[in-house]
mmCIF file of C-alpha atoms in Angstrom:
data_model
loop_
_atom_site.group_PDB
_atom_site.id
_atom_site.type_symbol
_atom_site.label_atom_id
_atom_site.label_comp_id
_atom_site.label_asym_id
_atom_site.label_seq_id
_atom_site.Cartn_x
_atom_site.Cartn_y
_atom_site.Cartn_z
ATOM 1 C CA MET A 26 -62.406 -93.859 -3.120
ATOM 2 C CA THR A 27 -64.362 -90.779 -3.817
ATOM 3 C CA GLU A 28 -64.438 -89.856 -0.165
ATOM 4 C CA HIS A 29 -60.672 -90.104 -0.058
ATOM 5 C CA GLU A 30 -60.355 -87.863 -3.091
ATOM 6 C CA ASP A 31 -62.800 -85.364 -1.688
ATOM 7 C CA HIS A 32 -60.885 -85.264 1.549
ATOM 8 C CA LYS A 33 -57.677 -84.752 -0.387
ATOM 9 C CA VAL A 34 -59.208 -81.898 -2.391
ATOM 10 C CA GLU A 35 -60.504 -80.214 0.777
ATOM 11 C CA LYS A 36 -57.066 -80.495 2.338
ATOM 12 C CA GLU A 37 -55.434 -78.920 -0.714
ATOM 13 C CA GLU A 38 -57.964 -76.066 -0.637
ATOM 14 C CA GLN A 39 -57.261 -75.474 3.045
ATOM 15 C CA ASP A 40 -53.529 -75.432 2.322
ATOM 16 C CA GLU A 41 -54.045 -72.974 -0.514
ATOM 17 C CA SER A 42 -56.223 -70.715 1.620
ATOM 18 C CA LEU A 43 -53.627 -70.834 4.401
ATOM 19 C CA MET A 44 -50.862 -69.924 1.933
ATOM 20 C CA ASP A 45 -52.986 -67.093 0.592
ATOM 21 C CA LYS A 46 -53.501 -65.758 4.115
ATOM 22 C CA ILE A 47 -49.782 -65.962 4.850
ATOM 23 C CA SER A 48 -48.907 -64.222 1.605
ATOM 24 C CA GLU A 49 -51.516 -61.509 2.305
ATOM 25 C CA LYS A 50 -50.066 -60.969 5.758
ATOM 26 C CA LEU A 51 -46.552 -60.740 4.352
ATOM 27 C CA HIS A 52 -47.681 -58.381 1.617
ATOM 28 C CA PHE A 53 -49.535 -56.232 4.145
ATOM 29 C CA SER A 54 -46.549 -56.066 6.492
ATOM 30 C CA ASN A 55 -44.222 -55.143 3.602
ATOM 31 C CA HIS A 56 -46.680 -52.573 2.362
ATOM 32 C CA SER A 57 -47.099 -50.960 5.806
ATOM 33 C CA SER A 58 -43.370 -50.845 6.584
ATOM 34 C CA SER A 59 -41.804 -49.973 3.219
ATOM 35 C CA PRO A 60 -43.698 -46.768 2.239
ATOM 36 C CA ALA A 61 -42.715 -44.943 5.437
ATOM 37 C CA PRO A 62 -39.049 -44.426 4.553
ATOM 38 C CA ALA A 63 -40.022 -43.889 0.947
ATOM 39 C CA SER A 64 -42.401 -41.147 1.926
ATOM 40 C CA SER A 65 -39.906 -39.650 4.340
ATOM 41 C CA SER A 66 -37.198 -39.775 1.704
ATOM 42 C CA SER A 67 -39.558 -38.281 -0.876
ATOM 43 C CA ASP A 68 -40.464 -35.570 1.608
ATOM 44 C CA SER A 69 -36.819 -34.832 2.254
ATOM 45 C CA ASP A 70 -36.182 -34.804 -1.511
ATOM 46 C CA ASP A 71 -39.062 -32.411 -2.010
ATOM 47 C CA GLU A 72 -37.744 -30.215 0.754
ATOM 48 C CA LYS A 73 -34.333 -30.209 -0.906
ATOM 49 C CA LYS A 74 -35.841 -29.468 -4.309
ATOM 50 C CA LYS A 75 -38.046 -26.684 -3.044
ATOM 51 C CA PRO A 76 -36.274 -23.300 -3.115
ATOM 52 C CA THR A 77 -35.778 -21.947 0.336
ATOM 53 C CA SER A 78 -37.997 -18.925 0.446
ATOM 54 C CA PRO A 79 -36.402 -16.001 2.287
ATOM 55 C CA ALA A 80 -37.770 -15.106 5.641
ATOM 56 C CA PRO A 81 -40.450 -12.462 5.350
ATOM 57 C CA GLU A 82 -38.884 -9.133 5.985
ATOM 58 C CA THR A 83 -40.489 -7.203 8.719
ATOM 59 C CA SER A 84 -41.625 -3.950 7.329
ATOM 60 C CA SER A 85 -39.977 -1.796 9.915
ATOM 61 C CA PHE A 86 -40.746 1.328 7.894
ATOM 62 C CA GLY A 87 -44.156 1.615 9.428
ATOM 63 C CA SER A 88 -43.013 0.898 12.961
ATOM 64 C CA LYS A 89 -39.651 2.621 12.720
ATOM 65 C CA VAL A 90 -39.566 6.179 13.936
ATOM 66 C CA ARG A 91 -38.421 8.649 11.321
ATOM 67 C CA ARG A 92 -35.407 10.618 12.465
ATOM 68 C CA LEU A 93 -35.531 14.356 12.881
ATOM 69 C CA PHE A 94 -34.890 16.335 9.658
ATOM 70 C CA GLY A 95 -34.593 13.036 7.728
ATOM 71 C CA ARG A 96 -31.374 12.160 9.533
ATOM 72 C CA GLU A 97 -29.895 8.785 8.577
ATOM 73 C CA ARG A 98 -26.526 9.050 10.334
ATOM 74 C CA PRO A 99 -25.818 8.957 14.073
ATOM 75 C CA VAL A 100 -25.637 12.218 15.993
ATOM 76 C CA HIS A 101 -21.870 11.871 16.345
ATOM 77 C CA LYS A 102 -21.494 11.711 12.551
ATOM 78 C CA VAL A 103 -23.783 14.703 12.084
ATOM 79 C CA PHE A 104 -21.366 16.835 14.117
ATOM 80 C CA GLY A 105 -18.448 15.697 11.969
ATOM 81 C CA GLY A 106 -17.352 12.638 13.953
ATOM 82 C CA GLY A 107 -14.145 14.322 15.159
ATOM 83 C CA LYS A 108 -13.004 16.084 18.292
ATOM 84 C CA PRO A 109 -15.741 18.768 18.197
ATOM 85 C CA ALA A 110 -18.355 16.002 18.174
ATOM 86 C CA ASP A 111 -16.621 14.333 21.132
ATOM 87 C CA VAL A 112 -16.741 17.646 23.026
ATOM 88 C CA PHE A 113 -20.411 18.363 22.280
ATOM 89 C CA LEU A 114 -21.517 14.801 23.094
ATOM 90 C CA TRP A 115 -19.347 14.524 26.236
ATOM 91 C CA ARG A 116 -17.286 11.582 25.013
ATOM 92 C CA ASN A 117 -14.415 13.047 27.042
ATOM 93 C CA LYS A 118 -16.056 14.537 30.107
ATOM 94 C CA LYS A 119 -12.962 16.395 31.307
ATOM 95 C CA ILE A 120 -12.509 18.331 28.063
ATOM 96 C CA SER A 121 -16.242 19.068 27.734
ATOM 97 C CA ALA A 122 -16.509 20.226 31.340
ATOM 98 C CA GLY A 123 -13.352 22.345 30.965
ATOM 99 C CA PHE A 124 -14.642 24.001 27.791
ATOM 100 C CA LEU A 125 -18.043 24.741 29.333
ATOM 101 C CA GLY A 126 -16.430 25.928 32.568
ATOM 102 C CA GLY A 127 -14.080 28.236 30.678
ATOM 103 C CA ALA A 128 -16.964 29.743 28.702
ATOM 104 C CA THR A 129 -18.875 30.248 31.951
ATOM 105 C CA ALA A 130 -15.877 31.958 33.584
ATOM 106 C CA ILE A 131 -15.471 34.306 30.612
ATOM 107 C CA TRP A 132 -19.166 35.175 30.663
ATOM 108 C CA VAL A 133 -19.069 35.851 34.417
ATOM 109 C CA LEU A 134 -15.989 38.076 34.051
ATOM 110 C CA PHE A 135 -17.398 40.212 31.254
ATOM 111 C CA GLU A 136 -21.103 40.227 32.106
ATOM 112 C CA VAL A 137 -21.398 39.799 35.875
ATOM 113 C CA VAL A 138 -18.140 41.449 37.024
ATOM 114 C CA GLU A 139 -18.292 43.794 33.969
ATOM 115 C CA TYR A 140 -14.643 43.311 33.101
ATOM 116 C CA HIS A 141 -13.532 44.631 29.700
ATOM 117 C CA LEU A 142 -11.618 42.558 27.184
ATOM 118 C CA LEU A 143 -8.769 45.008 26.664
ATOM 119 C CA THR A 144 -8.376 45.486 30.420
ATOM 120 C CA LEU A 145 -8.326 41.723 30.986
ATOM 121 C CA LEU A 146 -5.685 41.178 28.301
ATOM 122 C CA CYS A 147 -3.477 43.975 29.617
ATOM 123 C CA HIS A 148 -3.720 42.821 33.233
ATOM 124 C CA GLY A 149 -3.005 39.229 32.264
ATOM 125 C CA LEU A 150 0.070 40.194 30.230
ATOM 126 C CA MET A 151 1.307 42.473 33.012
ATOM 127 C CA ILE A 152 1.088 39.718 35.617
ATOM 128 C CA ALA A 153 2.717 37.105 33.348
ATOM 129 C CA LEU A 154 5.603 39.361 32.245
ATOM 130 C CA ALA A 155 6.250 40.640 35.750
ATOM 131 C CA GLY A 156 6.335 37.137 37.189
ATOM 132 C CA LEU A 157 8.703 35.794 34.500
ATOM 133 C CA PHE A 158 10.960 38.847 34.732
ATOM 134 C CA LEU A 159 11.311 38.616 38.512
ATOM 135 C CA TRP A 160 11.883 34.850 38.345
ATOM 136 C CA SER A 161 14.604 35.236 35.712
ATOM 137 C CA ASN A 162 16.494 37.875 37.764
ATOM 138 C CA ALA A 163 15.949 36.269 41.143
ATOM 139 C CA SER A 164 17.115 32.813 40.003
ATOM 140 C CA THR A 165 20.772 33.796 40.568
ATOM 141 C CA PHE A 166 20.091 34.781 44.184
ATOM 142 C CA ILE A 167 17.906 31.828 45.147
ATOM 143 C CA HIS A 168 20.154 29.356 43.286
ATOM 144 C CA LYS A 169 17.422 27.993 41.037
ATOM 145 C CA SER A 170 17.265 27.507 37.293
ATOM 146 C CA THR A 171 15.806 30.210 35.126
ATOM 147 C CA PRO A 172 12.305 29.628 33.756
ATOM 148 C CA HIS A 173 12.087 27.929 30.375
ATOM 149 C CA ILE A 174 10.111 30.195 28.061
ATOM 150 C CA PRO A 175 9.116 28.253 24.922
ATOM 151 C CA GLU A 176 9.165 29.807 21.496
ATOM 152 C CA VAL A 177 5.654 30.209 20.169
ATOM 153 C CA ASN A 178 5.147 30.286 16.385
ATOM 154 C CA ILE A 179 1.872 30.171 14.502
ATOM 155 C CA PRO A 180 2.134 27.529 11.734
ATOM 156 C CA GLU A 181 1.114 28.595 8.274
ATOM 157 C CA LYS A 182 -0.771 25.481 7.139
ATOM 158 C CA PRO A 183 -3.590 25.477 9.757
ATOM 159 C CA VAL A 184 -4.148 29.199 9.219
ATOM 160 C CA LEU A 185 -4.463 28.712 5.459
ATOM 161 C CA GLU A 186 -6.791 25.731 5.914
ATOM 162 C CA PHE A 187 -9.001 27.727 8.291
ATOM 163 C CA ALA A 188 -9.053 30.710 5.912
ATOM 164 C CA SER A 189 -9.944 28.440 2.973
ATOM 165 C CA ALA A 190 -12.755 26.726 4.888
ATOM 166 C CA LEU A 191 -14.088 30.094 6.043
ATOM 167 C CA ARG A 192 -14.002 31.404 2.478
ATOM 168 C CA ASN A 193 -15.953 28.387 1.210
ATOM 169 C CA GLU A 194 -18.623 28.827 3.866
ATOM 170 C CA ILE A 195 -18.966 32.549 3.130
ATOM 171 C CA ASN A 196 -19.308 31.859 -0.604
ATOM 172 C CA ARG A 197 -21.934 29.214 0.097
ATOM 173 C CA ALA A 198 -23.899 31.605 2.309
ATOM 174 C CA LEU A 199 -23.726 34.324 -0.370
ATOM 175 C CA ALA A 200 -24.978 31.857 -2.991
ATOM 176 C CA VAL A 201 -27.919 30.895 -0.760
ATOM 177 C CA LEU A 202 -28.778 34.574 -0.152
ATOM 178 C CA ARG A 203 -28.651 35.237 -3.892
ATOM 179 C CA GLU A 204 -30.958 32.271 -4.543
ATOM 180 C CA ILE A 205 -33.431 33.540 -1.957
ATOM 181 C CA ALA A 206 -33.335 37.128 -3.233
ATOM 182 C CA SER A 207 -34.077 35.981 -6.798
ATOM 183 C CA GLY A 208 -37.631 35.039 -5.778
ATOM 184 C CA ARG A 209 -37.475 31.374 -6.808
ATOM 185 C CA ASP A 210 -38.277 29.768 -3.455
ATOM 186 C CA LEU A 211 -40.952 31.463 -1.380
ATOM 187 C CA LYS A 212 -40.783 28.890 1.409
ATOM 188 C CA MET A 213 -37.044 29.401 1.912
ATOM 189 C CA PHE A 214 -37.567 33.171 1.813
ATOM 190 C CA LEU A 215 -40.119 33.007 4.616
ATOM 191 C CA LEU A 216 -37.889 30.715 6.694
ATOM 192 C CA VAL A 217 -34.896 33.055 6.382
ATOM 193 C CA ILE A 218 -36.969 36.127 7.172
ATOM 194 C CA GLY A 219 -38.414 34.384 10.219
ATOM 195 C CA GLY A 220 -34.942 33.335 11.388
ATOM 196 C CA LEU A 221 -33.526 36.837 10.995
ATOM 197 C CA TRP A 222 -36.513 38.291 12.817
ATOM 198 C CA LEU A 223 -36.012 35.845 15.689
ATOM 199 C CA ALA A 224 -32.291 36.673 15.800
ATOM 200 C CA SER A 225 -33.090 40.398 15.952
ATOM 201 C CA ILE A 226 -35.407 39.780 18.906
ATOM 202 C CA LEU A 227 -32.711 37.796 20.705
ATOM 203 C CA GLY A 228 -30.143 40.508 19.925
ATOM 204 C CA GLY A 229 -32.427 43.106 21.458
ATOM 205 C CA CYS A 230 -32.825 41.068 24.638
ATOM 206 C CA CYS A 231 -29.124 40.334 25.242
ATOM 207 C CA ASP A 232 -25.725 41.349 23.934
ATOM 208 C CA PHE A 233 -23.466 39.337 21.655
ATOM 209 C CA LEU A 234 -21.427 37.710 24.443
ATOM 210 C CA THR A 235 -24.515 36.485 26.274
ATOM 211 C CA LEU A 236 -25.932 35.155 23.013
ATOM 212 C CA PHE A 237 -22.641 33.390 22.284
ATOM 213 C CA TYR A 238 -22.639 31.869 25.778
ATOM 214 C CA ILE A 239 -26.226 30.654 25.307
ATOM 215 C CA ILE A 240 -25.192 28.986 22.041
ATOM 216 C CA VAL A 241 -22.246 27.286 23.779
ATOM 217 C CA VAL A 242 -24.494 26.006 26.570
ATOM 218 C CA VAL A 243 -27.071 24.751 24.065
ATOM 219 C CA LEU A 244 -24.388 22.937 22.040
ATOM 220 C CA HIS A 245 -23.125 21.232 25.211
ATOM 221 C CA THR A 246 -26.548 20.174 26.507
ATOM 222 C CA VAL A 247 -29.097 19.683 23.709
ATOM 223 C CA PRO A 248 -27.126 17.200 21.502
ATOM 224 C CA VAL A 249 -26.205 14.887 24.373
ATOM 225 C CA LEU A 250 -29.786 14.913 25.695
ATOM 226 C CA TYR A 251 -31.144 14.297 22.201
ATOM 227 C CA GLU A 252 -28.748 11.382 21.697
ATOM 228 C CA LYS A 253 -29.976 9.866 24.953
ATOM 229 C CA TYR A 254 -33.700 10.300 24.273
ATOM 230 C CA GLU A 255 -33.721 10.419 20.449
ATOM 231 C CA ASP A 256 -36.517 7.855 19.997
ATOM 232 C CA GLN A 257 -38.967 9.813 22.136
ATOM 233 C CA VAL A 258 -37.940 13.162 20.645
ATOM 234 C CA ASP A 259 -38.171 11.890 17.057
ATOM 235 C CA ALA A 260 -41.626 10.420 17.643
ATOM 236 C CA PHE A 261 -42.891 13.703 19.064
ATOM 237 C CA ALA A 262 -41.180 15.730 16.308
ATOM 238 C CA GLU A 263 -42.752 13.542 13.619
ATOM 239 C CA LYS A 264 -46.223 14.268 14.958
ATOM 240 C CA ALA A 265 -45.450 17.981 15.249
ATOM 241 C CA LEU A 266 -44.032 18.172 11.705
ATOM 242 C CA HIS A 267 -47.069 16.352 10.316
ATOM 243 C CA GLU A 268 -49.349 18.896 11.972
ATOM 244 C CA LEU A 269 -47.210 21.799 10.720
ATOM 245 C CA LYS A 270 -47.370 20.453 7.167
ATOM 246 C CA LYS A 271 -51.143 20.347 7.367
ATOM 247 C CA GLN A 272 -51.310 23.927 8.603
ATOM 248 C CA TYR A 273 -48.810 25.050 5.957
ATOM 249 C CA ALA A 274 -50.871 23.386 3.223
ATOM 250 C CA VAL A 275 -53.930 25.320 4.381
ATOM 251 C CA PHE A 276 -51.921 28.572 4.539
ATOM 252 C CA ASP A 277 -50.456 27.906 1.096
ATOM 253 C CA ALA A 278 -53.861 27.277 -0.436
ATOM 254 C CA LYS A 279 -55.461 30.361 1.097
ATOM 255 C CA VAL A 280 -52.613 32.922 1.067
ATOM 256 C CA LEU A 281 -49.344 31.925 -0.621
ATOM 257 C CA SER A 282 -50.882 30.601 -3.824
ATOM 258 C CA LYS A 283 -52.476 33.991 -4.425
ATOM 259 C CA ILE A 284 -49.167 35.902 -4.229
ATOM 260 C CA PRO A 285 -47.624 36.526 -7.683
ATOM 261 C CA ARG A 286 -44.281 34.830 -8.260
ATOM 262 C CA GLY A 287 -41.123 36.421 -9.649
ATOM 263 C CA PRO A 288 -40.337 36.479 -13.363
ATOM 264 C CA LEU A 289 -37.758 33.693 -13.069
ATOM 265 C CA LYS A 290 -40.340 31.381 -11.538
ATOM 266 C CA ASP A 291 -42.810 32.062 -14.379
ATOM 267 C CA LYS A 292 -40.166 31.420 -17.020
ATOM 268 C CA LYS A 293 -39.213 28.160 -15.346
ATOM 269 C CA LYS A 294 -42.834 26.994 -15.420
ATOM 270 C CA ASP A 295 -43.174 27.889 -19.134
#
């Protein structure tokens, strides 16, 4: 009887141990499978909750080349962005080439051929009037229509606008000269004196027409070349300006700082 009971107890213990193993396996499988989506969902929730930090801005200030004279606008905008800028930057090659060719022809006529302005105007008017006069009188004999001579009138509005713009520029130049002459800005004074001295040297080497033609050629070549190679030019100019500032600082410390300023400058400091 006791053996039967012992056998029964052992069987119950084996059943219980088997059930425990099965329950452990089920618990382990549930535990290994269920946290994965929970963790992924919690990760996604955390990602949603976290504020999206902006992408780190690349500090292009250090790598970006500073433009010449602190320029922030394109070259076309610097020249006004209108038709003169299109001519100087060769946006319309026919007009630019025609303008440069006309300036070259005028320079050749007056400098190489040594033609005079009054003589050129008189000869041109003589040829034009003679041709129109003969055509008008000969049209009845050759049975052709008379030439149409348009009426030419100078409008008042563009002339007034040009005169007003010229007046504003002259007043601005006079104000700048007055500011320089008052002794307030020594650096500007030296720059103006140096520019006038350079202009006097150029005026001694060539006459006004040749100087004007050189300016026209420079305006039709330098801006378009600078626009094409502005990165290289600006990098080189930045190095040159940095070196000039160093030399100017040395010159200012040794020479300019010892020059007495004008009375207006002293009053301003007080």
